[in-house]
Each structure stands twice: as C-alpha cells, then as structure tokens.
Amino acid sequence: MLDFNTLTEFSHANCVGICAFLVPANLLVTLLTIILTVLRRPSFQVWQSAGIASIFAFVMILHVYTWFMIGVVMAPTYILLWLAITCLLTNLAAIIFQRRYSNSLTLSNNT
C-alpha cells in the first residue's frame, strides 16, 4: 500500500534529483510529440509520446504539490508548476491538432 508520508519525504529529500530528471524529460518528450505531429506520424506514435510526456508532467505536478503542502511558496515551485501545465496543454493541443489535421487530410483526398 502507498504511504503518502513516505512518498512526500522521498520527494523532499531527493528534490534536486527529481527535478534534474523531470525538467529535461518533460521538455524533450513534449518536443518529440510536437515533432511527430508536424511530421504527420501515425496517431499511435503521437498518442504514445503525449502519454509519456503527460506522465512526466503529472509526476512533476505531484512533486510541486508536496512542497505546497508544507508551505514552500517560492518562485521555483511556481515555475515548475507552470512548466508541467504548459507541457500538458502542449501535448493535448498536439493531439487535437493531429486528429483534426489528419481528418481534414483524409476528407480532402477522398473527394
């Protein structure tokens, strides 16, 4: 069973390592999602990349909220929260764009 106190302590004790991994991971996988969308790759590749990026962003949001729970309200917490939300929205926008663009492309090819 998950012990949230242990997870919170782990998050606080390893903040530098967690952020050192999650920030580049969020940026790189979100960039990969954008690239796959622009290159018109198949939907499952875009969804897979966006799913992985969303997991990283969600973990970062949880990490930031552990700091909010103990009252740490500083610029880095807001910057990390903004980065994670931006990555989530970018991945969602890439999926929506890819779905709409692929639908309009197939409709124009059939006529």
Short mmCIF file of C-alpha atoms in Angstrom, two decimals, residues 21-111:
data_model
loop_
_atom_site.label_atom_id
_atom_site.label_comp_id
_atom_site.label_asym_id
_atom_site.label_seq_id
_atom_site.Cartn_x
_atom_site.Cartn_y
_atom_site.Cartn_z
CA PHE A 21 15.31 14.32 -14.36
CA LEU A 22 11.76 15.62 -14.81
CA VAL A 23 12.50 19.04 -16.32
CA PRO A 24 14.55 17.76 -19.30
CA ALA A 25 12.30 14.70 -19.66
CA ASN A 26 9.19 16.91 -19.89
CA LEU A 27 10.80 19.23 -22.40
CA LEU A 28 12.30 16.51 -24.60
CA VAL A 29 9.24 14.26 -24.77
CA THR A 30 6.92 17.23 -25.36
CA LEU A 31 9.24 18.38 -28.15
CA LEU A 32 9.11 14.84 -29.56
CA THR A 33 5.30 14.99 -29.53
CA ILE A 34 5.39 18.28 -31.44
CA ILE A 35 7.89 16.89 -33.97
CA LEU A 36 5.82 13.73 -34.52
CA THR A 37 2.72 15.85 -35.05
CA VAL A 38 4.45 18.16 -37.54
CA LEU A 39 5.89 15.19 -39.44
CA ARG A 40 2.36 13.68 -39.62
CA ARG A 41 3.36 10.43 -37.99
CA PRO A 42 0.66 7.84 -37.19
CA SER A 43 -1.74 8.61 -34.38
CA PHE A 44 -0.48 5.88 -32.07
CA GLN A 45 3.05 7.37 -32.12
CA VAL A 46 1.73 10.83 -31.25
CA TRP A 47 -0.53 9.40 -28.53
CA GLN A 48 2.30 7.31 -27.10
CA SER A 49 4.67 10.26 -26.94
CA ALA A 50 1.99 12.53 -25.47
CA GLY A 51 1.10 9.87 -22.90
CA ILE A 52 4.67 9.53 -21.70
CA ALA A 53 5.08 13.31 -21.58
CA SER A 54 1.84 13.64 -19.65
CA ILE A 55 3.00 11.10 -17.09
CA PHE A 56 6.21 13.10 -16.54
CA ALA A 57 4.21 16.33 -16.25
CA PHE A 58 1.74 14.79 -13.82
CA VAL A 59 4.58 13.49 -11.63
CA MET A 60 6.10 16.99 -11.61
CA ILE A 61 2.76 18.48 -10.57
CA LEU A 62 2.53 15.98 -7.71
CA HIS A 63 6.12 16.81 -6.70
CA VAL A 64 5.34 20.54 -6.64
CA TYR A 65 2.17 19.96 -4.62
CA THR A 66 4.18 18.13 -1.96
CA TRP A 67 6.11 21.36 -1.50
CA PHE A 68 2.90 23.40 -1.40
CA MET A 69 1.57 21.07 1.32
CA ILE A 70 4.36 22.05 3.71
CA GLY A 71 4.10 25.73 2.85
CA VAL A 72 7.02 26.26 0.48
CA VAL A 73 5.80 29.04 -1.78
CA MET A 74 8.73 30.25 -3.84
CA ALA A 75 9.43 31.13 -7.46
CA PRO A 76 10.87 27.68 -8.38
CA THR A 77 7.69 25.92 -7.26
CA TYR A 78 5.55 28.16 -9.46
CA ILE A 79 7.98 27.88 -12.37
CA LEU A 80 7.95 24.07 -12.20
CA LEU A 81 4.16 24.04 -11.92
CA TRP A 82 3.89 26.36 -14.93
CA LEU A 83 6.27 24.14 -16.91
CA ALA A 84 4.29 20.99 -16.15
CA ILE A 85 0.95 22.58 -17.00
CA THR A 86 2.39 24.02 -20.21
CA CYS A 87 3.68 20.59 -21.22
CA LEU A 88 0.29 19.01 -20.52
CA LEU A 89 -1.53 21.64 -22.57
CA THR A 90 1.00 21.41 -25.41
CA ASN A 91 0.58 17.65 -25.63
CA LEU A 92 -3.19 18.00 -25.59
CA ALA A 93 -3.00 20.63 -28.33
CA ALA A 94 -0.72 18.36 -30.41
CA ILE A 95 -3.21 15.50 -30.16
CA ILE A 96 -6.13 17.74 -31.10
CA PHE A 97 -4.19 19.28 -33.99
CA GLN A 98 -3.08 15.88 -35.26
CA ARG A 99 -6.63 14.48 -35.12
CA ARG A 100 -8.18 17.47 -36.87
CA TYR A 101 -5.44 17.71 -39.47
CA SER A 102 -5.48 14.00 -40.28
CA ASN A 103 -9.31 14.06 -40.59
CA SER A 104 -9.27 17.02 -42.94
CA LEU A 105 -6.44 15.47 -44.95
CA THR A 106 -8.31 12.19 -45.48
CA LEU A 107 -11.53 14.02 -46.38
CA SER A 108 -9.74 16.14 -48.98
CA ASN A 109 -8.08 13.06 -50.51
CA ASN A 110 -11.36 11.19 -50.89
CA THR A 111 -13.10 13.88 -52.93
#
